[in-house]
CSV table of C-alpha atoms and ligand atoms in Angstrom, one decimal:
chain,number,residue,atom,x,y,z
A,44,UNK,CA,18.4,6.6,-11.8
A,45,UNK,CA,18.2,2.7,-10.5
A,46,UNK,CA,16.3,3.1,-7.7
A,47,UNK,CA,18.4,2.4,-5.3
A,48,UNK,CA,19.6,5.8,-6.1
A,49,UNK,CA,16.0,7.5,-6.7
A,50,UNK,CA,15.6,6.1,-2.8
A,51,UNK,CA,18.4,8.7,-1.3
A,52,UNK,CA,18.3,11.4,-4.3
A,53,UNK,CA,14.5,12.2,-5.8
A,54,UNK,CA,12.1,14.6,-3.9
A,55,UNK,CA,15.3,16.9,-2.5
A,56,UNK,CA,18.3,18.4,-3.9
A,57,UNK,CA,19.8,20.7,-1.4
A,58,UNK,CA,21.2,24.0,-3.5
A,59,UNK,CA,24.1,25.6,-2.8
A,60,UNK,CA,24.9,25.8,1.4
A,61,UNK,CA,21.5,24.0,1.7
A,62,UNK,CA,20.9,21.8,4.4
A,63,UNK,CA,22.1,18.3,3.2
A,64,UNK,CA,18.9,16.2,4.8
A,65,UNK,CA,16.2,16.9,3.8
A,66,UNK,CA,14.3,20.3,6.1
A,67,UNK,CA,10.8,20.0,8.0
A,68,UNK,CA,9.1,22.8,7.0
A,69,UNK,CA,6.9,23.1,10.3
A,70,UNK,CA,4.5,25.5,8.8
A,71,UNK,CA,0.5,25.4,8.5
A,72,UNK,CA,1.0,28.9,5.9
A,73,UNK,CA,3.0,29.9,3.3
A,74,UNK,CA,3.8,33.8,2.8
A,75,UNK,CA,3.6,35.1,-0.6
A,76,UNK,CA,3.9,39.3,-1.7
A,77,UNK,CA,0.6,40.0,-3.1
A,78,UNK,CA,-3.4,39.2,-2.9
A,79,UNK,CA,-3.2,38.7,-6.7
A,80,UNK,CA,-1.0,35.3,-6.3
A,81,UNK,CA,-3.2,33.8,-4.2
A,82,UNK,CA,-6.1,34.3,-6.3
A,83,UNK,CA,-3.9,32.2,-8.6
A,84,UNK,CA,-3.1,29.6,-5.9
A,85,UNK,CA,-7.1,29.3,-5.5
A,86,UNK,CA,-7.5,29.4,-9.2
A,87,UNK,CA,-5.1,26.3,-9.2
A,88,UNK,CA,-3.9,28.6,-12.4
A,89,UNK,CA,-0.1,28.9,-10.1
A,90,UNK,CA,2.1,26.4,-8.3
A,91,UNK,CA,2.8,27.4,-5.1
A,92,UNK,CA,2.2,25.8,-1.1
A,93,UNK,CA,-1.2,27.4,0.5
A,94,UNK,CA,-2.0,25.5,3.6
A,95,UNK,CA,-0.5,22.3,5.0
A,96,UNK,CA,-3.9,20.2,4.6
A,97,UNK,CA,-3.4,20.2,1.3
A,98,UNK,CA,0.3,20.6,0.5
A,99,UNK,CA,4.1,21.0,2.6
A,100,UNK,CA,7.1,21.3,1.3
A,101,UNK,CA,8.6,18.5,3.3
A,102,UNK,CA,5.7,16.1,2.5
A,103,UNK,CA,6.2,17.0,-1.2
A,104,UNK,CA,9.4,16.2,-1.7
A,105,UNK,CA,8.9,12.7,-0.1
A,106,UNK,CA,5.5,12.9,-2.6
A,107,UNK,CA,7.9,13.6,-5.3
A,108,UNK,CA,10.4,10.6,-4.3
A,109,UNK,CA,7.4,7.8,-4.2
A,110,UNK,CA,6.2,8.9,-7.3
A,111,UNK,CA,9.8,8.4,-8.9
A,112,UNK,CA,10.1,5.1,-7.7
A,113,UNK,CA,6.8,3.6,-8.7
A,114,UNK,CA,7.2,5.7,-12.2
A,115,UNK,CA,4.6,7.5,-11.9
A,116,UNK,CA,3.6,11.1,-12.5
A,117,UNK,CA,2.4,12.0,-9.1
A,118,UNK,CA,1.6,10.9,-5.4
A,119,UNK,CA,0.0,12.2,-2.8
A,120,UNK,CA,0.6,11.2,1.2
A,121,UNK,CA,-1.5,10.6,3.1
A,122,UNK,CA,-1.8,9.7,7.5
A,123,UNK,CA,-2.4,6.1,7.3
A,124,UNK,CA,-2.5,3.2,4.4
A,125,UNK,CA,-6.5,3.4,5.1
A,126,UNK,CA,-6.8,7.0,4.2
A,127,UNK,CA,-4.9,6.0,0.8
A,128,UNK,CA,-7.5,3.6,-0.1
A,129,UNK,CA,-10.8,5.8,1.3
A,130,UNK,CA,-9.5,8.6,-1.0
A,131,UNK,CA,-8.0,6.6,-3.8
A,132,UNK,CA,-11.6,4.8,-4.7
A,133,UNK,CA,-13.8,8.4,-3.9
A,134,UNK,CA,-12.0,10.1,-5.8
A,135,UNK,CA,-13.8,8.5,-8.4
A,136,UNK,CA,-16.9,7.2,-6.8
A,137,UNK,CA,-20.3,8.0,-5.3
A,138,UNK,CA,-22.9,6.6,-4.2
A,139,UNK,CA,-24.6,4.3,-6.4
A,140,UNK,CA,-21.0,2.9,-7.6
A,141,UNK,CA,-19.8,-0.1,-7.0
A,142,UNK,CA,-16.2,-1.5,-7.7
A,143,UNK,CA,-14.7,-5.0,-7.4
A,144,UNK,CA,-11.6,-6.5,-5.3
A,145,UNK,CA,-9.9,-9.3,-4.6
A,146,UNK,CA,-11.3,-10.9,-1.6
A,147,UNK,CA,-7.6,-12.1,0.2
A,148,UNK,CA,-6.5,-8.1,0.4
A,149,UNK,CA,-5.9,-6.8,4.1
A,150,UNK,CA,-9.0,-7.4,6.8
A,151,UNK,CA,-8.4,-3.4,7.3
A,152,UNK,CA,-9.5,-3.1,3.8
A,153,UNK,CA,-12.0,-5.3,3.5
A,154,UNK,CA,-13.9,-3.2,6.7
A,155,UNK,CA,-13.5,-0.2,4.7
A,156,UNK,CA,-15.3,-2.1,1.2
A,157,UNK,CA,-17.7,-4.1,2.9
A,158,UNK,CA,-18.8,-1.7,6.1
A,159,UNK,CA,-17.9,1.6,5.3
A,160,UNK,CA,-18.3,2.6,1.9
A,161,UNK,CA,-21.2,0.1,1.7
A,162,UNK,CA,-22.7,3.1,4.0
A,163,UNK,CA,-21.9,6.0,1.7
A,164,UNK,CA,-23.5,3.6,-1.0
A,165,UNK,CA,-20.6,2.6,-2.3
A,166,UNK,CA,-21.0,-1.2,-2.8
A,167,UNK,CA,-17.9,-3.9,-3.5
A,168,UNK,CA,-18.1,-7.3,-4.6
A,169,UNK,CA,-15.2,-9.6,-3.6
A,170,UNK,CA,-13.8,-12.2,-5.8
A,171,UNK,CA,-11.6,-14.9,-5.7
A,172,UNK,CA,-8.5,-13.2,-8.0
A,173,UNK,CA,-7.5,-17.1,-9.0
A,174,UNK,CA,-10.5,-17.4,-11.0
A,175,UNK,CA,-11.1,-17.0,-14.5
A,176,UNK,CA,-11.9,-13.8,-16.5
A,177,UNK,CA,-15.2,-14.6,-17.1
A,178,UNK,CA,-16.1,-15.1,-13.7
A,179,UNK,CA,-14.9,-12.3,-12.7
A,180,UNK,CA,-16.0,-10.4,-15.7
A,181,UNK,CA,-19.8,-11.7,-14.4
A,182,UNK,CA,-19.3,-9.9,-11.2
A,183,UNK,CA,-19.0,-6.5,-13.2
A,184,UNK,CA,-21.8,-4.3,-13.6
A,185,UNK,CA,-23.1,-1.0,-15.2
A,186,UNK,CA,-21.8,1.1,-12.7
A,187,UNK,CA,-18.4,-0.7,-11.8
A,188,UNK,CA,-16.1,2.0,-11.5
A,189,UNK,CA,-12.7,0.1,-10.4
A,190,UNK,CA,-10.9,-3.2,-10.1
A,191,UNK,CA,-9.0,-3.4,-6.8
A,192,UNK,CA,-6.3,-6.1,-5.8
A,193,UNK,CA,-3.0,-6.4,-3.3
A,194,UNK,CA,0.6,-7.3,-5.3
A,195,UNK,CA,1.3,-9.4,-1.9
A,196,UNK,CA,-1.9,-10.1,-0.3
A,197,UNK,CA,-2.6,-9.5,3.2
A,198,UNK,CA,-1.5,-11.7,5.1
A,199,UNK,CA,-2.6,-14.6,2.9
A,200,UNK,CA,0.3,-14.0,1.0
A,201,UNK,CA,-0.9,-14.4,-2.2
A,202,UNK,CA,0.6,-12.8,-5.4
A,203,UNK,CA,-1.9,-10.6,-7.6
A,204,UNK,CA,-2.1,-11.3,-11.5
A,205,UNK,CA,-2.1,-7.6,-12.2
A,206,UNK,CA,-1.5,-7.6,-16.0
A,207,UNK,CA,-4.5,-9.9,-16.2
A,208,UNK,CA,-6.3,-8.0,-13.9
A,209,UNK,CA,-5.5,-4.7,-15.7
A,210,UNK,CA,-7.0,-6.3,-19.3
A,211,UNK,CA,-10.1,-6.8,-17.2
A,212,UNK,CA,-10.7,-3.1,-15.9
A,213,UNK,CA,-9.8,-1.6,-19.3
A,214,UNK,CA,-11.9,-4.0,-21.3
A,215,UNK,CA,-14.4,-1.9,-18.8
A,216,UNK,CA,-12.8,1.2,-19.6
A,217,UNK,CA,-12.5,1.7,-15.6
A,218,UNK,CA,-9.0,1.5,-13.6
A,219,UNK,CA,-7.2,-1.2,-11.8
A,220,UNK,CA,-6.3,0.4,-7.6
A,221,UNK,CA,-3.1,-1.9,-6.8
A,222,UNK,CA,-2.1,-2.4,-3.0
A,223,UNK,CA,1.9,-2.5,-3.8
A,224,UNK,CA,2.7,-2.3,0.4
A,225,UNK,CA,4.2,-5.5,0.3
A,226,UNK,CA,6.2,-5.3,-2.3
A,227,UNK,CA,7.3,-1.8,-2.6
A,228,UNK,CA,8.8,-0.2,-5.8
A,229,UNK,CA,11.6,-1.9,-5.2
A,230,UNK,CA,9.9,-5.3,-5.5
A,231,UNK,CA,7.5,-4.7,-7.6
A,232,UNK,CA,6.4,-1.6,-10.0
A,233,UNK,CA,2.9,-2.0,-11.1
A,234,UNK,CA,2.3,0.3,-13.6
A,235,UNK,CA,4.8,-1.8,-15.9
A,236,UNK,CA,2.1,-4.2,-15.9
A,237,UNK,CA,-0.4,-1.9,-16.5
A,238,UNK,CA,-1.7,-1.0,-13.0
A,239,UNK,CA,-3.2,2.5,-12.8
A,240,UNK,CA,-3.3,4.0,-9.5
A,241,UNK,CA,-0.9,2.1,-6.9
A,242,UNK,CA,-1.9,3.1,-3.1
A,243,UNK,CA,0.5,2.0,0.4
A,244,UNK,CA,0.2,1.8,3.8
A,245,UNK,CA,3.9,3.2,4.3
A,246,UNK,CA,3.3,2.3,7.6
A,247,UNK,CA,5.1,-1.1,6.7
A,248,UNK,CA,8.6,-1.5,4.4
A,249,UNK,CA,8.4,2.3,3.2
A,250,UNK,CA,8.6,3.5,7.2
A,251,UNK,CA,10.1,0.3,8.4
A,252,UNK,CA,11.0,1.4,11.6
A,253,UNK,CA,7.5,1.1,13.8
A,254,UNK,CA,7.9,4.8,13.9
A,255,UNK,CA,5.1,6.6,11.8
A,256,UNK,CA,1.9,6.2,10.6
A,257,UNK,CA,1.5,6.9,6.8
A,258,UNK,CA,0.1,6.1,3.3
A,259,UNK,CA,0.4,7.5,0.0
A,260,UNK,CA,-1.7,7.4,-3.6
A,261,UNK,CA,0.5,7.5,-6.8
A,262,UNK,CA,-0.9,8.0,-10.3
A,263,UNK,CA,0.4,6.5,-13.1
A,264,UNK,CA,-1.0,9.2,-15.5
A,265,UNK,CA,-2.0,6.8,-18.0
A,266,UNK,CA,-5.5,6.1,-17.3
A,267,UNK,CA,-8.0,8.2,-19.8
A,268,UNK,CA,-10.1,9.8,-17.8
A,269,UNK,CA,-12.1,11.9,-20.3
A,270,UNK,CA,-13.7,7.9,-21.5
A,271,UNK,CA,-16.6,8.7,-20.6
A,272,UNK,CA,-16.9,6.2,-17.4
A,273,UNK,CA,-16.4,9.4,-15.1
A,274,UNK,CA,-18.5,12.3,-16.1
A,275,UNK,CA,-16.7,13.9,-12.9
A,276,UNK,CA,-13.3,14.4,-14.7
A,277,UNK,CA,-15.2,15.8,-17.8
A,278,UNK,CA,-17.5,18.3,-16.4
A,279,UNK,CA,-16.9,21.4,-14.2
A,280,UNK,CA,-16.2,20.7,-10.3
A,281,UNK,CA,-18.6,23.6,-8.8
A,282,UNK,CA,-16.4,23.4,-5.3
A,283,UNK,CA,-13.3,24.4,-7.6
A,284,UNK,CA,-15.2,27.4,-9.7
A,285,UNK,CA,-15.8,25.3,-13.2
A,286,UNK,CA,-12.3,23.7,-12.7
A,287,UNK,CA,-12.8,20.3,-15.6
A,288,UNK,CA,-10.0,17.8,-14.3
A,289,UNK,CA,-9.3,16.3,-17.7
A,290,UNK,CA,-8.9,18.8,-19.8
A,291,UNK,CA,-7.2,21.5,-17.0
A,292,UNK,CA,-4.6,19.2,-15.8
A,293,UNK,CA,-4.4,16.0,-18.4
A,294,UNK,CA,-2.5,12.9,-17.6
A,295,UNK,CA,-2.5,14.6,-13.6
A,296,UNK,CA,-6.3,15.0,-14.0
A,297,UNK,CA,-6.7,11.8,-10.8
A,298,UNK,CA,-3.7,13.0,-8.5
A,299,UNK,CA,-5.1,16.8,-8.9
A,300,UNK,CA,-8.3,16.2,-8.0
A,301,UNK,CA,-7.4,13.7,-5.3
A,302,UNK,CA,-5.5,16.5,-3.8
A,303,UNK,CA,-7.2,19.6,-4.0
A,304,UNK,CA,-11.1,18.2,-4.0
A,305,UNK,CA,-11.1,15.0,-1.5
A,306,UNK,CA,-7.6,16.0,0.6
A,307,UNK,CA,-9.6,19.4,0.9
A,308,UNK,CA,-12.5,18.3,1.9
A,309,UNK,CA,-11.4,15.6,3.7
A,310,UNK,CA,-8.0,16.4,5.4
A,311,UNK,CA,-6.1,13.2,6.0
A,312,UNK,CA,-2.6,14.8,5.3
A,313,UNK,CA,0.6,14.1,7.1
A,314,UNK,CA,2.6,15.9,8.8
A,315,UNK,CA,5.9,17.6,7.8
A,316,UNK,CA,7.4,15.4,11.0
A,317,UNK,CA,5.7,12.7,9.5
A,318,UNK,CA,7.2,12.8,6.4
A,319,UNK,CA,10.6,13.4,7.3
A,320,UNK,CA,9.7,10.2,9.6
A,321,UNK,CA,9.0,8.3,6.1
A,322,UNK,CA,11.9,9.6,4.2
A,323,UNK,CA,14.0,8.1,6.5
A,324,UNK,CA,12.8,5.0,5.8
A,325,UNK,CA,12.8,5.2,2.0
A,326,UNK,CA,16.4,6.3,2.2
A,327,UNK,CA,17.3,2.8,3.2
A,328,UNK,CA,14.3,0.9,1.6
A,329,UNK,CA,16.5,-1.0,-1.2
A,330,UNK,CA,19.3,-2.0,0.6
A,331,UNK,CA,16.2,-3.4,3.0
A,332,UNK,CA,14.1,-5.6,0.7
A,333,UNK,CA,16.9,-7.0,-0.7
A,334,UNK,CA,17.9,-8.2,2.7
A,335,UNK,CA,14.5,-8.8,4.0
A,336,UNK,CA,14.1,-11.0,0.7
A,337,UNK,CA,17.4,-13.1,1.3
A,338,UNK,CA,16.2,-13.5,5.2
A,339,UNK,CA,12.9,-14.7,4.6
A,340,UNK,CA,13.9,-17.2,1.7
A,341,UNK,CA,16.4,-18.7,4.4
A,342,UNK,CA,14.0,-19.1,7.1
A,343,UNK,CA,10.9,-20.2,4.9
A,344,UNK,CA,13.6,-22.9,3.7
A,345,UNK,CA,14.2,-23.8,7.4
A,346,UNK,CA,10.4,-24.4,8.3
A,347,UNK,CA,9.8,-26.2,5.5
A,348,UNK,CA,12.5,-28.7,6.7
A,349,UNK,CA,11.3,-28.3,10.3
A,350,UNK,CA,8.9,-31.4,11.7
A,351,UNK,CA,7.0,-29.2,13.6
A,352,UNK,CA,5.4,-27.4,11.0
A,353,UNK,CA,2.6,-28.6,8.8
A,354,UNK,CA,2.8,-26.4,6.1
A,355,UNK,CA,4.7,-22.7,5.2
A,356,UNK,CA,3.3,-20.4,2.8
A,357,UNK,CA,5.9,-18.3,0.8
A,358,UNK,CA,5.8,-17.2,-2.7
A,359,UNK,CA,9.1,-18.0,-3.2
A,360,UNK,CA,9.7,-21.5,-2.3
A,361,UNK,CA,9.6,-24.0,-4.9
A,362,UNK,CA,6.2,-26.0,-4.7
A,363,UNK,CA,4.2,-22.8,-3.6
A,364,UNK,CA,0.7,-22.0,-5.3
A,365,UNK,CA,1.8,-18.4,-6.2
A,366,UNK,CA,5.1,-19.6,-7.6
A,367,UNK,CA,4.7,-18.5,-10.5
A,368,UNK,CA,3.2,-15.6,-10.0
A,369,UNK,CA,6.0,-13.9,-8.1
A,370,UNK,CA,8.4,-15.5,-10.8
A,371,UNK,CA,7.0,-12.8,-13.1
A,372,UNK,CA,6.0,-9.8,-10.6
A,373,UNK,CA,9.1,-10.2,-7.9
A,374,UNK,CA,11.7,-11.5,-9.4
A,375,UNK,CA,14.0,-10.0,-7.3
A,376,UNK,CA,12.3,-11.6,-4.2
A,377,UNK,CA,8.7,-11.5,-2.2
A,378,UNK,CA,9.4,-9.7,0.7
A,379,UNK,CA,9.9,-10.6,4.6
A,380,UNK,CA,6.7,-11.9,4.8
A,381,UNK,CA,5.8,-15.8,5.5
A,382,UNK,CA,3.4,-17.6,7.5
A,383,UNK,CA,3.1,-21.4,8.3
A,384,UNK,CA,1.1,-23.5,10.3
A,385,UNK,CA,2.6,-25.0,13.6
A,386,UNK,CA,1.3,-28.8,14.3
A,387,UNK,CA,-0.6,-29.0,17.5
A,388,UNK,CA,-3.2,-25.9,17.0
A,389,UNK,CA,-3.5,-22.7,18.9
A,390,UNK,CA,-1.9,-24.5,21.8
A,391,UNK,CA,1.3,-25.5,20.0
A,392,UNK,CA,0.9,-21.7,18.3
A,393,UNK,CA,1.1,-20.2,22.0
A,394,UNK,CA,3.5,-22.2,23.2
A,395,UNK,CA,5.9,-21.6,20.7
A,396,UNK,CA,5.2,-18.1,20.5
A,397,UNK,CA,5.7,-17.4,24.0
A,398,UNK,CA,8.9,-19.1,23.5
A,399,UNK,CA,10.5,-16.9,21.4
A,400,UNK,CA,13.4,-14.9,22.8
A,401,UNK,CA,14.4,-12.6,19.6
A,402,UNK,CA,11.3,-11.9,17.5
A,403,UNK,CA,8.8,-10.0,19.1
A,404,UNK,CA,5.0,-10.6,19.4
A,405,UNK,CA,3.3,-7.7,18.4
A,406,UNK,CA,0.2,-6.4,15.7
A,407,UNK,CA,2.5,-5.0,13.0
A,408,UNK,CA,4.6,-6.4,9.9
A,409,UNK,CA,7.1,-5.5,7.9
A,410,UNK,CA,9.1,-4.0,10.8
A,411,UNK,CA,13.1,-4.2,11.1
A,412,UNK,CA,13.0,-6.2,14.0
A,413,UNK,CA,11.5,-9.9,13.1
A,414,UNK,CA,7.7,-9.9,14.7
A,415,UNK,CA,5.1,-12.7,14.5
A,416,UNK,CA,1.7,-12.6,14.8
A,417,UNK,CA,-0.7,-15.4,15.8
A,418,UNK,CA,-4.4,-14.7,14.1
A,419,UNK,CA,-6.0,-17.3,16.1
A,420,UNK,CA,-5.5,-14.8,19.6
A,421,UNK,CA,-5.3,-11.6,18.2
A,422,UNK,CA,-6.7,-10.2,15.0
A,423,UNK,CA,-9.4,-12.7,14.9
A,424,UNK,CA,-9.6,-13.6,18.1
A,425,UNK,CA,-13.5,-13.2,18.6
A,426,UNK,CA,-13.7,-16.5,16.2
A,427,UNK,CA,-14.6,-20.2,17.7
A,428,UNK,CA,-12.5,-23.1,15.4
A,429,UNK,CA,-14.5,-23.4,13.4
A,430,UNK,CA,-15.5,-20.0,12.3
A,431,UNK,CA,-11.8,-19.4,12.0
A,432,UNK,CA,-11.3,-22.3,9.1
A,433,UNK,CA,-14.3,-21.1,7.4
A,434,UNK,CA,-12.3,-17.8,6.8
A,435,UNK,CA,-9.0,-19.7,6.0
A,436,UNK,CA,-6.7,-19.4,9.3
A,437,UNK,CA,-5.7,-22.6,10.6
A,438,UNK,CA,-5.3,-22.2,14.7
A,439,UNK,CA,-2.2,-23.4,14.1
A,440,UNK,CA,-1.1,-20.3,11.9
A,441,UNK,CA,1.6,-18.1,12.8
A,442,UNK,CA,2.4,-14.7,10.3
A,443,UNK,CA,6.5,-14.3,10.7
A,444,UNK,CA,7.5,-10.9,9.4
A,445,UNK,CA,11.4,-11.8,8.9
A,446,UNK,CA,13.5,-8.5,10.0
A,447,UNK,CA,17.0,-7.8,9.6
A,448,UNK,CA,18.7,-9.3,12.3
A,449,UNK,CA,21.5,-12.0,11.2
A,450,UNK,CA,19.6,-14.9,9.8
A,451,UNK,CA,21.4,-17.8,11.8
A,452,UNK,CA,20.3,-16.0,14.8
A,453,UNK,CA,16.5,-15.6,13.3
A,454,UNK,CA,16.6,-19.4,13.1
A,455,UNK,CA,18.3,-20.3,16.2
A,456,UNK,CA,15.7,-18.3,18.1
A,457,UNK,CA,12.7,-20.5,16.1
A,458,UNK,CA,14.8,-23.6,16.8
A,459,UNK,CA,15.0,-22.9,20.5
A,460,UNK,CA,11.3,-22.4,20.6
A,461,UNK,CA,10.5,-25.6,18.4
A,462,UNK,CA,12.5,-27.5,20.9
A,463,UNK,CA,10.2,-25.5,23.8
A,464,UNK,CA,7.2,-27.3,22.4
B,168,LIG,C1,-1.4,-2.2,7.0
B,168,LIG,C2,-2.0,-2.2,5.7
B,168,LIG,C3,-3.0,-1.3,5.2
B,168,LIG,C4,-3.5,-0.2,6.1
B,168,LIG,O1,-2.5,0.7,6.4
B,168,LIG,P1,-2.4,1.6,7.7
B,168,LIG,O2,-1.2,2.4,7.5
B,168,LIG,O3,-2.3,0.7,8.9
B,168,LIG,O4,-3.7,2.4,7.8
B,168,LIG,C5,-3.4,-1.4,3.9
B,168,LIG,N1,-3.0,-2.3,3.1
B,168,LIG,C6,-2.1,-3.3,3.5
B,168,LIG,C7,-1.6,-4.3,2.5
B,168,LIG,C8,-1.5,-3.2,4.8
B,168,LIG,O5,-0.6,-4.2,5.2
């Protein structure tokens, strides 16, 4: 199936007189005719649902759809893009591990690597993905256990090299964690370019709608994890009586564990609500991008031209740094997403902001509805001037997350509030 098709069909086939959307199975238990069946359940020797913190019907099937569109063997959701990433890297870390990312992914992210897991003694290093191999090789050590980079960075839009970076990890024998939110499946797939585990905040494109909350993992399945990097996968898991990852479950060996040892123990699973929420979303999430893609080319076209802006920063227009990057990984487009620098500062970046009539100011991206975001007041707001160009935002910088309204009215409404200035 193309996946504009996989979008509306995977995850749920209603049988015969079934409902035709897919049902939310608002249950915490699932019944089953004998003590011996459970055991099985427990044993993980049986498929079957035990207890919504671990697995819903409703969730899986939208589990089930994600993992069809990346092509991958399995997913599992998650409440928020954060949870994704906490359970996607310990999974296959402890403390004493350390793992390497590319140092433009999401601030969100970076808290997590650099605060967080720093205090479970998990350490990160951050690198600068433009440079080459063996600098980035140099930050590797014994105990590097992952390579960790965003398709679409962040919001410094940049576009991740992840077939290089995948040569990297596996020269280490460890796996590359991509960030595909951006992009989505439909943009981008990057396990074709040898990505191992891909993890989203659905939250953005997937949901779309500012409604819900999500994330999900997916596993590729093609990562060996009996290498001998993770003696985890290789030797029995005590909390799952002798249960030995790689050699019980095989290519599923990451996904498995990530559901029924760290969603177990750790219980960040959505709701059936929730799910049906997302699946909503996905239905449509094709026919989106495409449309998000073809906006945000239009308008990052129109600032370019525009005398009030300095500078615009889109993957896609001609001239751009990342050019071609996203020639290779989004051919088909680079998302909603641009940002560009108004002339005049914060000031100007108010003004103009305040100005606007159609997009709304609010902290999200990726919404239906075109949003913008100025750095400078809100998500880095504590920062004097010159703290914020030390960490790359220009005052001046606005984030536009181009939605789906008619284009010529997207542009009329930044016109009207250019002319405001
Ligand atoms: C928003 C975002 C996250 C975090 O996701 P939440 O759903 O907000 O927890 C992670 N990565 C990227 C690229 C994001 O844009």
């Amino acid at each position: 199936m193309h996946i504009e098709t996989q979008c509306l069909h995977e995850g749920y086939a209603p049988e015969n007189g079934a409902p035709q959307a897919l049902p939310i199975y608002q249950s915490t238990t699932y019944a089953y005719d004998s003590t011996e069946h459970i055991g099985k359940l427990f044993d993980l020797t049986a498929e079957g649902h035990m207890y919504s913190r671990i697995s819903n019907p409703t969730v899986a099937a939208v589990e089930s759809k994600i993992a069809a569109m990346e092509g991958g063997i399995g997913a599992l959701c998650t409440t928020s893009g954060q949870a994704a990433s906490l359970i996607a890297i310990l999974n296959i870390m402890k403390a004493g591990d350390h793992f390497i990312a590319a140092s433009t992914i999401y601030g969100g992210t970076i808290n997590l690597f650099a605060v967080t897991l720093k205090r479970f003694g998990i350490e990160c290093t951050f690198v600068d993905a433009s440079a080459p191999d063996a600098e980035i090789e140099k930050a590797m050590r014994p105990n590097t256990k992952a390579v960790f980079g965003e398709t679409i960075a962040n919001p410094a839009l940049a576009v991740f090299d992840i077939e290089r970076f995948a040569g990297i990890a596996h020269r280490r024998k460890v796996p590359l964690i991509v960030d595909n939110t951006f992009a989505t499946p439909v943009l981008c797939k990057p396990f074709e370019f040898g990505a191992d585990i891909v993890v989203h905040s659905t939250t953005k494109y997937m949901d779309g709608h500012a409604v819900q909350v999500g994330g999900a993992i997916v596993d590729s399945g093609a990562f060996d994890w009996s290498c001998g990097t993770f003696p985890e996968f290789t030797e029995p898991d005590q909390s799952y009586h002798g249960v030995v990852y790689a050699k019980d479950f095989g290519a599923a060996a990451y996904i498995t564990k990530a559901r029924v040892q760290m969603m177990r123990d750790i219980g960040a699973y959505p709701s059936a609500q929730a799910a049906f929420l997302l699946n909503l979303g996905l239905e449509t999430l094709a026919v989106r991008m495409e449309r998000y893609c073809r906006n945000a080319e239009t308008v990052a076209a129109y600032l370019a031209a525009s005398p009030e802006v300095e500078s615009v920063n889109y993957p896609k227009l001609a001239g751009n740094p990342n050019e071609g990057l996203a020639a290779k990984y989004l051919p088909k487009g680079a998302s909603g997403v641009v940002s560009f620098t108004i002339a005049g500062g914060k000031a100007a970046a108010v003004r103009f902001m305040d100005s606007l009539k159609l997009a709304s100011n609010v902290v999200h991206v990726a919404d239906i509805r075109t949003c913008v975001l100025h750095p400078a007041s809100s998500t880095h707001r504590q920062l004097t001037d010159a703290q914020l160009a030390a960490a790359g935002i220009n005052p001046g910088l606005i984030r536009l997350s181009v939605g789906l309204e008619h284009v010529d009215d997207i542009v009329d409404d930044l016109a009207q509030a250019f002319a405001a200035l």
